[in-house]
mmCIF file of C-alpha atoms in Angstrom:
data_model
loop_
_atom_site.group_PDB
_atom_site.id
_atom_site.type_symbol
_atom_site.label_atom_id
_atom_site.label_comp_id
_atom_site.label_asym_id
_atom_site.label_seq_id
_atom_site.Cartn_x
_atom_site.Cartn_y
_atom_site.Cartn_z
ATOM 1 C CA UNK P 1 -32.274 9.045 25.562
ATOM 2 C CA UNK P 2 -29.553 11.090 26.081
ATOM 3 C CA UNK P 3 -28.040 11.233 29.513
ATOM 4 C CA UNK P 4 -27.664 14.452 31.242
ATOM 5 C CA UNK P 5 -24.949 15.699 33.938
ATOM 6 C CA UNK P 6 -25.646 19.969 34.550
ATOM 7 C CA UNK P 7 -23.178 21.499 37.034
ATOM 8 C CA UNK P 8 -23.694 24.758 38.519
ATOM 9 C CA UNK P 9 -27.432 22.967 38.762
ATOM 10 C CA UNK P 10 -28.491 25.715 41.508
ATOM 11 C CA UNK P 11 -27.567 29.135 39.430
ATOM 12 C CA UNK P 12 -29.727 31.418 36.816
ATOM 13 C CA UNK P 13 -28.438 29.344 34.160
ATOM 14 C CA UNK P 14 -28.176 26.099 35.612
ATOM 15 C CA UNK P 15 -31.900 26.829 36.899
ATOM 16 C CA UNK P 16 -33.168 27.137 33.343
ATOM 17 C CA UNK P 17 -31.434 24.209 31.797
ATOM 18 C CA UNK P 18 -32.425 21.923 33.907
ATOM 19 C CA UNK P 19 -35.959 23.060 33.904
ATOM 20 C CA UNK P 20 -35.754 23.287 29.937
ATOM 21 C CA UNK P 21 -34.197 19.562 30.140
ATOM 22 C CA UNK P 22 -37.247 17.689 32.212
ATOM 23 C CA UNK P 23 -39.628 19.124 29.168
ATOM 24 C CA UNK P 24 -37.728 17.301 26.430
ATOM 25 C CA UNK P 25 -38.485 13.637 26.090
ATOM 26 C CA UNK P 26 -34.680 13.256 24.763
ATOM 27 C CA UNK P 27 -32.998 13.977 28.034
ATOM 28 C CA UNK P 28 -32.695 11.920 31.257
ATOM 29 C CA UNK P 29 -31.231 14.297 34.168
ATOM 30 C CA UNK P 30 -29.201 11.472 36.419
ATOM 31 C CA UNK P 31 -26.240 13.819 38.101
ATOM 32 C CA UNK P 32 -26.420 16.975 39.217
ATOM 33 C CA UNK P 33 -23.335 19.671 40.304
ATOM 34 C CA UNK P 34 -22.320 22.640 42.681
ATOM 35 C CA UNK P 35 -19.733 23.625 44.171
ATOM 36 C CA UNK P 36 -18.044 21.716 47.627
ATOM 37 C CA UNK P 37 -19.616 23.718 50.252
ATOM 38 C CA UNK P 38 -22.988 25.128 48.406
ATOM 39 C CA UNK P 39 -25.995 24.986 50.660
ATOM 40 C CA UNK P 40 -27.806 23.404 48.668
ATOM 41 C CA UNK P 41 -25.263 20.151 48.654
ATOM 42 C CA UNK P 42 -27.303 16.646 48.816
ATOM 43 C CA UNK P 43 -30.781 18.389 47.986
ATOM 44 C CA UNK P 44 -32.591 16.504 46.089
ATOM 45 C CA UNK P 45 -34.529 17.151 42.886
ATOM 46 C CA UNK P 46 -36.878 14.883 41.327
ATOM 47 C CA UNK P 47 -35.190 11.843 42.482
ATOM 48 C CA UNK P 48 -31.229 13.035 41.701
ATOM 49 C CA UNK P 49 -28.791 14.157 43.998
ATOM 50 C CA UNK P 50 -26.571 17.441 44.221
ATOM 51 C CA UNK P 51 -23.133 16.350 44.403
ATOM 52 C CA UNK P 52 -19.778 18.269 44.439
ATOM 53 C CA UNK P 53 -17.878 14.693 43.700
ATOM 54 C CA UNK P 54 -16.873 14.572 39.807
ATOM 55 C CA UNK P 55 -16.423 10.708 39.750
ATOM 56 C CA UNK P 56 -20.482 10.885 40.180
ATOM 57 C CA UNK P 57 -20.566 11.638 36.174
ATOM 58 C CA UNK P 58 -19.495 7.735 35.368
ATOM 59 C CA UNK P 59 -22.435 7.030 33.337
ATOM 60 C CA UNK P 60 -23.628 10.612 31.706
ATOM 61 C CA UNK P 61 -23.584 11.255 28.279
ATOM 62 C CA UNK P 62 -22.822 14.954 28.402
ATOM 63 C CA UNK P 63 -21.768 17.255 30.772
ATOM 64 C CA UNK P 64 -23.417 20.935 30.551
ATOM 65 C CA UNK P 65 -21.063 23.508 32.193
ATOM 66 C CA UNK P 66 -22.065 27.634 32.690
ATOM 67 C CA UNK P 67 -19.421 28.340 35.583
ATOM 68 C CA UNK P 68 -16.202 29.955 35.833
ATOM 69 C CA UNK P 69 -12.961 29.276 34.365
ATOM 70 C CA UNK P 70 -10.965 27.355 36.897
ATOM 71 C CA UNK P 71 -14.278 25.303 37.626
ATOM 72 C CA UNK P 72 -14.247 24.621 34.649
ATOM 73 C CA UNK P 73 -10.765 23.133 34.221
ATOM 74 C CA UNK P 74 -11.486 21.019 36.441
ATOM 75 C CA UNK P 75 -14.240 19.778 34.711
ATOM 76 C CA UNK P 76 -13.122 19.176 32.060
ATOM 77 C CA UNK P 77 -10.238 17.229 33.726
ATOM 78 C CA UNK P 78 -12.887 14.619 35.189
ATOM 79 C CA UNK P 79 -14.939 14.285 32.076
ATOM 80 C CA UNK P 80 -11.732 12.956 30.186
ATOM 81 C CA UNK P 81 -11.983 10.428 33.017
ATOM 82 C CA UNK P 82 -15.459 9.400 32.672
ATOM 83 C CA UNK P 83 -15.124 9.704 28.923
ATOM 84 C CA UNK P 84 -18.050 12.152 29.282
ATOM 85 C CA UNK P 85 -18.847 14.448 26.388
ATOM 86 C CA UNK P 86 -19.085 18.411 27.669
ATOM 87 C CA UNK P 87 -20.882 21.299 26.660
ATOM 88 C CA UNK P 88 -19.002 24.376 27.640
ATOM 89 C CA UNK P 89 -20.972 27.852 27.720
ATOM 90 C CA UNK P 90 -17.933 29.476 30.103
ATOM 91 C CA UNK P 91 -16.844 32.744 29.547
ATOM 92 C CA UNK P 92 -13.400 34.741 30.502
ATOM 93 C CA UNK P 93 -11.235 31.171 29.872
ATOM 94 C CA UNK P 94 -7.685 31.964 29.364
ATOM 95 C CA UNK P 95 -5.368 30.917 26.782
ATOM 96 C CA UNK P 96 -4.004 28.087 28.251
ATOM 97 C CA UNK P 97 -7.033 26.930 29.454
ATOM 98 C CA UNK P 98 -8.901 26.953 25.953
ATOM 99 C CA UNK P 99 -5.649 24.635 24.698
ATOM 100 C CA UNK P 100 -6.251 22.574 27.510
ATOM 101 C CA UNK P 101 -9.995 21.711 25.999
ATOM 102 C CA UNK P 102 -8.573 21.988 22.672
ATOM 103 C CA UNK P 103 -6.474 18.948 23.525
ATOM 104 C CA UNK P 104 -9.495 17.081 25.795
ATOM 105 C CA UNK P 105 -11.538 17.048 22.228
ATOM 106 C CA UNK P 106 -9.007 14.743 21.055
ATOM 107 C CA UNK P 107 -10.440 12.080 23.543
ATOM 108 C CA UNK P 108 -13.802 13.049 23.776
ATOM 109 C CA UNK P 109 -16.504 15.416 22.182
ATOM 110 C CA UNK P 110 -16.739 19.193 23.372
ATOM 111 C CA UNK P 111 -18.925 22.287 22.100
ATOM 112 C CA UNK P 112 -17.381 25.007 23.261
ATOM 113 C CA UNK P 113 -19.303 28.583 22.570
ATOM 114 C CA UNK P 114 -18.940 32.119 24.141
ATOM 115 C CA UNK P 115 -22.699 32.193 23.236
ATOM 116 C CA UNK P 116 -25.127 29.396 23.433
ATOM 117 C CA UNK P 117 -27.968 31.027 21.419
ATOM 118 C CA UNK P 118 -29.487 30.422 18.235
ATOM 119 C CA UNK P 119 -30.229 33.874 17.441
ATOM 120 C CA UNK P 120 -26.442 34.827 18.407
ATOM 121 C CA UNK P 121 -25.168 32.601 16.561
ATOM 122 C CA UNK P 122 -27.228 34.602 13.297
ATOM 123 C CA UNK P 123 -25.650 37.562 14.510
ATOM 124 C CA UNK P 124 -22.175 36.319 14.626
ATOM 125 C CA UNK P 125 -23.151 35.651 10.755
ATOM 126 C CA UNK P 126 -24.459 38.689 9.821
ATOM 127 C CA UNK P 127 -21.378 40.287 11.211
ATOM 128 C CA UNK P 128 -19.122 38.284 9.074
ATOM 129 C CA UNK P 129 -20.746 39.484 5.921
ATOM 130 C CA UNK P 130 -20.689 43.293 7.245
ATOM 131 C CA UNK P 131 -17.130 42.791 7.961
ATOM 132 C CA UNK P 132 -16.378 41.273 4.397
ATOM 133 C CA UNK P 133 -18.644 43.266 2.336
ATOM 134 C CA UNK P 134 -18.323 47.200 4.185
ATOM 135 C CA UNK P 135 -14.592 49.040 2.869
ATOM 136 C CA UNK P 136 -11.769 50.287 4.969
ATOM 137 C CA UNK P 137 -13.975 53.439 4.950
ATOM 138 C CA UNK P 138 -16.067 51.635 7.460
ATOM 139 C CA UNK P 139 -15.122 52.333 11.505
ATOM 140 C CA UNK P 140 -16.660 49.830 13.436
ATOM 141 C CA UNK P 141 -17.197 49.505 17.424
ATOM 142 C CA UNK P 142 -19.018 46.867 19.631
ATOM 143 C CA UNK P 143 -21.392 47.980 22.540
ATOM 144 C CA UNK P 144 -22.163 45.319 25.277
ATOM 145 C CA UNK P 145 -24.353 45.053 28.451
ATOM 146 C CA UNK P 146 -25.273 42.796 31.275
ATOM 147 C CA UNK P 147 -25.942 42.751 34.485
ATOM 148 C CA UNK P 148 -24.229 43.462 37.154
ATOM 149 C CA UNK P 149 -23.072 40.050 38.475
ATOM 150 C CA UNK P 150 -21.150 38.779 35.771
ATOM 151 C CA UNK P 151 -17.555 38.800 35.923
ATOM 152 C CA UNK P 152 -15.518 39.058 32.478
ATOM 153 C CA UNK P 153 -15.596 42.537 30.776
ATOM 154 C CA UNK P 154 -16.002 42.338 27.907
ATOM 155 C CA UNK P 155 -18.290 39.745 27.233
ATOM 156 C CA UNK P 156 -17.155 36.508 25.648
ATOM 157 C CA UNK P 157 -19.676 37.239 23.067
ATOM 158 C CA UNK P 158 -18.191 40.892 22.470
ATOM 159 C CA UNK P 159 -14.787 39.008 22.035
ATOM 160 C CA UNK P 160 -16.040 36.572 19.598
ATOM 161 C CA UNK P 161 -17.709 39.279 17.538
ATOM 162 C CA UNK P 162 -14.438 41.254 17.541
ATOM 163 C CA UNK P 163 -12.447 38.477 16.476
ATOM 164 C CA UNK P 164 -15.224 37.608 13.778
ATOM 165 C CA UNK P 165 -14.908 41.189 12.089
ATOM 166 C CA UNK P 166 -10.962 41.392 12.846
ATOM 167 C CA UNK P 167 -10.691 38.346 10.417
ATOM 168 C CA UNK P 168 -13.392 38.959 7.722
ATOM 169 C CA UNK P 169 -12.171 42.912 7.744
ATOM 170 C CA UNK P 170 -7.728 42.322 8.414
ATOM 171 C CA UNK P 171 -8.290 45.410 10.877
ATOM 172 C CA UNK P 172 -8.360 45.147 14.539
ATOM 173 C CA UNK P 173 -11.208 46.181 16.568
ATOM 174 C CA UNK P 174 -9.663 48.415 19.821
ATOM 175 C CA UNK P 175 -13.336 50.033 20.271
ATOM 176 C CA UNK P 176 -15.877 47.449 22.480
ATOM 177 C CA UNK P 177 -17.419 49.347 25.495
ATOM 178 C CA UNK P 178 -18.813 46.893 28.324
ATOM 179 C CA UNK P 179 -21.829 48.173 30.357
ATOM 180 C CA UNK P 180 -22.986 46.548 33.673
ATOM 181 C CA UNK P 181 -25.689 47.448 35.339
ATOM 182 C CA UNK P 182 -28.913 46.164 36.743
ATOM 183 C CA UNK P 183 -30.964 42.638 35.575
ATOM 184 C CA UNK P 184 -29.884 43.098 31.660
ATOM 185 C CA UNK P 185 -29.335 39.120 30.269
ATOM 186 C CA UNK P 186 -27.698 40.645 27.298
ATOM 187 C CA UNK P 187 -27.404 43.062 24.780
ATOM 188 C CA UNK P 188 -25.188 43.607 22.139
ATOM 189 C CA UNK P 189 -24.767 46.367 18.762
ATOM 190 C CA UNK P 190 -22.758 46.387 16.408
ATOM 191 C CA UNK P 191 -21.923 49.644 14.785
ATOM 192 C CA UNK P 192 -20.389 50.262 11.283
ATOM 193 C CA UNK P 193 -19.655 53.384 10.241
ATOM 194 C CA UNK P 194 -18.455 55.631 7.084
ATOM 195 C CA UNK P 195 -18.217 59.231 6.177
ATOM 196 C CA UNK P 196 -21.605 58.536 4.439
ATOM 197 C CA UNK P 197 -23.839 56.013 6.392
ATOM 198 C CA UNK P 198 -23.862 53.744 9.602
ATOM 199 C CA UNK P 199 -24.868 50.593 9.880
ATOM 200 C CA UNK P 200 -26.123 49.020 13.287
ATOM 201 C CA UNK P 201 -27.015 45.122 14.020
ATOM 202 C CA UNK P 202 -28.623 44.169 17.503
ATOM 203 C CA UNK P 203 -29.321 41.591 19.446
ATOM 204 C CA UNK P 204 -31.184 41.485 22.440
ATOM 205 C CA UNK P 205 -31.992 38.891 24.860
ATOM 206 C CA UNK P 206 -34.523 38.795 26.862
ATOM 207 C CA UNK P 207 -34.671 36.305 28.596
ATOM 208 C CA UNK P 208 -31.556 33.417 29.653
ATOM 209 C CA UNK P 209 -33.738 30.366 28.345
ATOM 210 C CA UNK P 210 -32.482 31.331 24.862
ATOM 211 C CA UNK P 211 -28.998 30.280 25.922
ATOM 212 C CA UNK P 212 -30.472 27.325 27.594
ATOM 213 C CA UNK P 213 -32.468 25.941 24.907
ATOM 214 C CA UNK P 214 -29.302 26.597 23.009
ATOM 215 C CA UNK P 215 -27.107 24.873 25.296
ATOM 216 C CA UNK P 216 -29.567 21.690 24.911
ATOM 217 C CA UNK P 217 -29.180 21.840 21.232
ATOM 218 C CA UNK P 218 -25.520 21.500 21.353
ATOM 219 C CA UNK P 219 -26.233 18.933 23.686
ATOM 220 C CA UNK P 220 -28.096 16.687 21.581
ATOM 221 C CA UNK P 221 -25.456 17.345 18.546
ATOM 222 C CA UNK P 222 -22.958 16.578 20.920
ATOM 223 C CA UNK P 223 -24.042 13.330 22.224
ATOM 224 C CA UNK P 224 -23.640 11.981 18.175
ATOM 225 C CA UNK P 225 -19.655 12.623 18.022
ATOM 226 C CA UNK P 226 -16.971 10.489 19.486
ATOM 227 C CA UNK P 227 -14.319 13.508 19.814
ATOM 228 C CA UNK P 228 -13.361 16.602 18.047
ATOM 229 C CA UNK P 229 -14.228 20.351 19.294
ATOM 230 C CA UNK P 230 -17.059 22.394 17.691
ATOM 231 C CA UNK P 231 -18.888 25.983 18.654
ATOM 232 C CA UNK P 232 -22.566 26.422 17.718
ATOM 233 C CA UNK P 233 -22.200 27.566 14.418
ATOM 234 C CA UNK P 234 -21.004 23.541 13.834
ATOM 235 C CA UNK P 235 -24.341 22.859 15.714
ATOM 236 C CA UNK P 236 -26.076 24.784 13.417
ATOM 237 C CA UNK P 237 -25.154 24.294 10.290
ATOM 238 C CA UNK P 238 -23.741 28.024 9.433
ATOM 239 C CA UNK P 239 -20.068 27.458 8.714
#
Protein backbone atom coordinates (compact mmCIF):
# COMPACT_ATOMS: atom_id res chain seq x y z
CA UNK A 1 0.00 0.00 0.00
CA UNK A 2 1.26 3.02 -1.09
CA UNK A 3 1.56 5.83 1.38
CA UNK A 4 -0.04 9.07 0.70
CA UNK A 5 0.99 12.80 1.81
CA UNK A 6 -1.69 15.53 -0.31
CA UNK A 7 -0.95 19.19 0.48
CA UNK A 8 -3.25 21.86 -0.34
CA UNK A 9 -5.70 18.91 1.27
CA UNK A 10 -8.57 21.67 1.79
CA UNK A 11 -8.77 23.18 -2.03
CA UNK A 12 -10.93 22.05 -5.30
CA UNK A 13 -8.19 19.88 -6.19
CA UNK A 14 -6.89 18.75 -3.07
CA UNK A 15 -10.74 18.02 -2.21
CA UNK A 16 -11.00 15.55 -5.08
CA UNK A 17 -7.79 13.70 -4.61
CA UNK A 18 -8.17 12.91 -1.46
CA UNK A 19 -11.69 11.80 -1.88
CA UNK A 20 -10.55 9.82 -5.13
CA UNK A 21 -7.60 8.34 -2.79
CA UNK A 22 -9.91 6.73 0.24
CA UNK A 23 -11.77 4.70 -2.83
CA UNK A 24 -8.60 2.97 -4.00
CA UNK A 25 -7.50 0.03 -1.93
CA UNK A 26 -3.73 1.01 -3.04
CA UNK A 27 -3.50 4.19 -1.07
CA UNK A 28 -3.18 4.85 2.70
CA UNK A 29 -3.79 8.78 3.37
CA UNK A 30 -1.39 9.28 6.71
CA UNK A 31 -0.38 13.27 6.33
CA UNK A 32 -2.26 15.84 5.26
CA UNK A 33 -1.14 19.78 4.18
CA UNK A 34 -2.25 23.56 4.11
CA UNK A 35 -0.89 26.37 4.45
CA UNK A 36 0.48 27.97 8.19
CA UNK A 37 -2.47 29.93 9.13
CA UNK A 38 -5.48 28.04 7.09
CA UNK A 39 -8.58 27.67 9.18
CA UNK A 40 -8.87 24.59 8.76
CA UNK A 41 -5.24 23.81 10.55
CA UNK A 42 -5.44 20.59 13.02
CA UNK A 43 -8.96 19.44 11.58
CA UNK A 44 -9.15 16.22 11.41
CA UNK A 45 -10.23 13.82 8.67
CA UNK A 46 -10.79 10.27 9.06
CA UNK A 47 -8.29 9.84 11.70
CA UNK A 48 -5.24 12.22 10.03
CA UNK A 49 -4.29 15.50 10.93
CA UNK A 50 -3.94 18.89 8.88
CA UNK A 51 -0.57 20.07 9.42
CA UNK A 52 1.41 23.06 7.98
CA UNK A 53 4.84 21.33 9.47
CA UNK A 54 6.80 19.57 6.43
CA UNK A 55 8.93 17.29 8.74
CA UNK A 56 5.28 15.55 9.30
CA UNK A 57 5.95 13.73 5.71
CA UNK A 58 8.84 11.32 7.42
CA UNK A 59 7.20 8.20 6.51
CA UNK A 60 5.00 8.96 3.11
CA UNK A 61 5.67 7.46 0.04
CA UNK A 62 4.62 10.30 -2.22
CA UNK A 63 3.85 13.66 -1.89
CA UNK A 64 0.84 15.04 -4.21
CA UNK A 65 1.25 18.84 -4.71
CA UNK A 66 -1.60 21.25 -6.80
CA UNK A 67 -0.44 24.71 -5.20
CA UNK A 68 1.51 27.56 -6.27
CA UNK A 69 4.96 27.97 -7.26
CA UNK A 70 6.85 29.20 -4.26
CA UNK A 71 4.76 26.58 -2.14
CA UNK A 72 5.89 24.48 -4.05
CA UNK A 73 9.64 25.08 -3.74
CA UNK A 74 9.38 24.61 -0.64
CA UNK A 75 8.06 21.40 -0.99
CA UNK A 76 10.00 20.10 -2.78
CA UNK A 77 12.88 21.28 -0.51
CA UNK A 78 11.41 19.06 2.47
CA UNK A 79 10.65 16.03 0.41
CA UNK A 80 14.49 15.77 -0.50
CA UNK A 81 14.65 15.61 3.30
CA UNK A 82 12.25 12.96 3.95
CA UNK A 83 13.40 11.21 0.81
CA UNK A 84 9.71 11.47 -0.19
CA UNK A 85 8.78 10.89 -3.81
CA UNK A 86 6.44 14.04 -5.24
CA UNK A 87 3.88 14.39 -7.68
CA UNK A 88 3.84 17.90 -8.97
CA UNK A 89 0.57 19.15 -10.90
CA UNK A 90 1.79 23.12 -10.30
CA UNK A 91 1.39 25.47 -12.85
CA UNK A 92 3.17 29.07 -13.63
CA UNK A 93 6.79 27.54 -12.08
CA UNK A 94 9.59 29.61 -13.26
CA UNK A 95 12.73 28.68 -14.82
CA UNK A 96 14.77 28.39 -12.03
CA UNK A 97 12.39 26.76 -10.12
CA UNK A 98 11.73 23.83 -12.71
CA UNK A 99 15.88 23.32 -12.52
CA UNK A 100 15.54 23.27 -9.00
CA UNK A 101 13.15 19.92 -9.34
CA UNK A 102 15.13 18.96 -12.22
CA UNK A 103 18.05 18.58 -9.84
CA UNK A 104 15.71 17.09 -6.67
CA UNK A 105 14.95 14.00 -9.26
CA UNK A 106 18.45 13.17 -8.96
CA UNK A 107 17.77 12.12 -5.24
CA UNK A 108 14.40 11.13 -5.39
CA UNK A 109 11.46 10.35 -7.88
CA UNK A 110 9.24 13.33 -9.27
CA UNK A 111 6.33 13.46 -12.01
CA UNK A 112 6.11 16.67 -12.91
CA UNK A 113 3.05 17.58 -15.51
CA UNK A 114 1.34 20.92 -16.51
CA UNK A 115 -1.65 18.51 -16.95
CA UNK A 116 -2.51 15.57 -14.87
CA UNK A 117 -5.12 14.01 -17.22
CA UNK A 118 -5.29 11.03 -19.20
CA UNK A 119 -7.26 12.42 -21.90
CA UNK A 120 -4.73 15.54 -22.05
CA UNK A 121 -2.14 13.73 -22.21
CA UNK A 122 -3.92 12.10 -25.83
CA UNK A 123 -4.24 15.50 -26.85
CA UNK A 124 -0.75 16.57 -26.27
CA UNK A 125 -0.24 13.45 -28.80
CA UNK A 126 -2.47 14.20 -31.31
CA UNK A 127 -0.94 17.60 -31.46
CA UNK A 128 2.46 16.28 -32.07
CA UNK A 129 1.38 14.43 -35.15
CA UNK A 130 -0.64 17.65 -36.48
CA UNK A 131 2.42 19.58 -35.90
CA UNK A 132 4.70 16.98 -37.80
CA UNK A 133 2.43 15.92 -40.46
CA UNK A 134 0.44 19.66 -41.48
CA UNK A 135 3.14 22.03 -43.96
CA UNK A 136 4.41 25.48 -43.32
CA UNK A 137 1.12 26.35 -45.11
CA UNK A 138 -0.52 25.52 -41.86
CA UNK A 139 -1.12 28.75 -39.22
CA UNK A 140 -1.82 27.43 -36.03
CA UNK A 141 -3.20 29.20 -32.68
CA UNK A 142 -4.16 27.81 -29.17
CA UNK A 143 -7.46 28.94 -27.40
CA UNK A 144 -7.65 28.37 -23.55
CA UNK A 145 -10.25 28.86 -20.73
CA UNK A 146 -10.78 28.53 -17.05
CA UNK A 147 -12.19 29.97 -14.46
CA UNK A 148 -11.77 32.82 -12.96
CA UNK A 149 -9.60 31.97 -9.91
CA UNK A 150 -6.67 30.63 -11.39
CA UNK A 151 -3.65 32.59 -11.57
CA UNK A 152 -1.11 31.86 -14.59
CA UNK A 153 -2.29 33.10 -18.07
CA UNK A 154 -1.77 31.14 -20.15
CA UNK A 155 -2.37 27.91 -18.88
CA UNK A 156 0.48 25.52 -18.20
CA UNK A 157 -1.30 23.23 -20.46
CA UNK A 158 -1.52 26.00 -23.32
CA UNK A 159 2.34 26.31 -22.77
CA UNK A 160 3.02 22.72 -23.05
CA UNK A 161 0.94 22.43 -26.20
CA UNK A 162 2.83 25.39 -27.69
CA UNK A 163 6.07 24.04 -26.97
CA UNK A 164 4.82 20.52 -28.30
CA UNK A 165 3.93 22.03 -31.87
CA UNK A 166 6.99 24.63 -31.73
CA UNK A 167 9.25 21.44 -31.76
CA UNK A 168 7.40 18.92 -34.02
CA UNK A 169 6.65 22.10 -36.55
CA UNK A 170 10.52 24.40 -36.03
CA UNK A 171 7.99 27.48 -35.97
CA UNK A 172 7.06 29.35 -32.95
CA UNK A 173 3.62 29.68 -31.77
CA UNK A 174 3.06 33.76 -30.75
CA UNK A 175 -0.92 33.15 -31.10
CA UNK A 176 -2.51 31.42 -27.56
CA UNK A 177 -5.49 33.54 -26.26
CA UNK A 178 -6.33 32.84 -22.42
CA UNK A 179 -10.02 33.25 -21.38
CA UNK A 180 -11.16 33.48 -17.69
CA UNK A 181 -14.32 33.60 -16.73
CA UNK A 182 -16.86 31.90 -14.57
CA UNK A 183 -16.71 27.91 -13.13
CA UNK A 184 -14.94 26.55 -16.56
CA UNK A 185 -12.31 23.50 -15.22
CA UNK A 186 -10.80 23.65 -18.62
CA UNK A 187 -10.97 23.93 -22.10
CA UNK A 188 -8.62 23.94 -24.68
CA UNK A 189 -8.59 24.02 -29.07
CA UNK A 190 -6.26 23.74 -31.08
CA UNK A 191 -6.58 25.35 -34.43
CA UNK A 192 -4.61 24.56 -37.67
CA UNK A 193 -5.11 26.36 -40.48
CA UNK A 194 -4.25 26.64 -44.44
CA UNK A 195 -5.43 28.56 -47.40
CA UNK A 196 -7.53 25.38 -48.05
CA UNK A 197 -8.82 23.71 -44.78
CA UNK A 198 -8.68 24.05 -40.86
CA UNK A 199 -8.20 21.66 -38.61
CA UNK A 200 -9.47 21.93 -34.87
CA UNK A 201 -8.67 19.37 -31.81
CA UNK A 202 -10.55 19.90 -28.37
CA UNK A 203 -10.50 18.98 -25.20
CA UNK A 204 -12.85 19.64 -22.64
CA UNK A 205 -13.02 18.92 -19.08
CA UNK A 206 -15.67 18.68 -17.25
CA UNK A 207 -15.13 17.98 -14.34
CA UNK A 208 -11.47 18.34 -11.98
CA UNK A 209 -11.60 14.51 -10.93
CA UNK A 210 -10.03 13.81 -14.35
CA UNK A 211 -6.87 15.54 -13.16
CA UNK A 212 -7.25 13.82 -9.90
CA UNK A 213 -7.60 10.38 -10.97
CA UNK A 214 -4.69 11.37 -13.12
CA UNK A 215 -2.66 12.69 -10.45
CA UNK A 216 -3.22 9.16 -8.57
CA UNK A 217 -1.97 7.37 -11.57
CA UNK A 218 1.27 9.12 -11.56
CA UNK A 219 1.19 8.42 -8.09
CA UNK A 220 1.19 4.82 -8.19
CA UNK A 221 3.95 4.90 -11.18
CA UNK A 222 5.79 7.04 -9.06
CA UNK A 223 5.98 5.13 -5.94
CA UNK A 224 8.01 2.19 -8.29
CA UNK A 225 11.16 4.58 -9.14
CA UNK A 226 14.01 5.42 -6.89
CA UNK A 227 14.82 8.92 -8.72
CA UNK A 228 14.72 10.41 -12.10
CA UNK A 229 11.96 13.07 -13.38
CA UNK A 230 9.06 12.01 -15.67
CA UNK A 231 5.62 13.91 -16.99
CA UNK A 232 2.55 11.76 -17.69
CA UNK A 233 3.23 10.82 -21.01
CA UNK A 234 6.22 8.52 -19.06
CA UNK A 235 3.18 7.42 -16.90
CA UNK A 236 1.45 6.46 -19.74
CA UNK A 237 3.30 4.86 -21.95
CA UNK A 238 3.05 7.50 -25.05
CA UNK A 239 6.62 8.63 -25.56
Amino acid sequence: MIKLAITGCCGRMGQRILTLAKKDKDFSVVALFEREGHPDIDKIIDGVKIASDLSLLKGADVFIDFTLPEPTERNVEACLKTKTKMVIGTTGLAKDQCKKIEKASHKIAIVQSANMSVGVNIFFKLAKLLGEKTGPNYNVRIVEAHHIHKKDAPSGTAKTLAQIIESAKGIKITDIQSIREGEIVGDHDVIFQSDVDIITIRHHAKTRDIFAEGALVAAKFVSKKKSGLYDTQDVLGLK
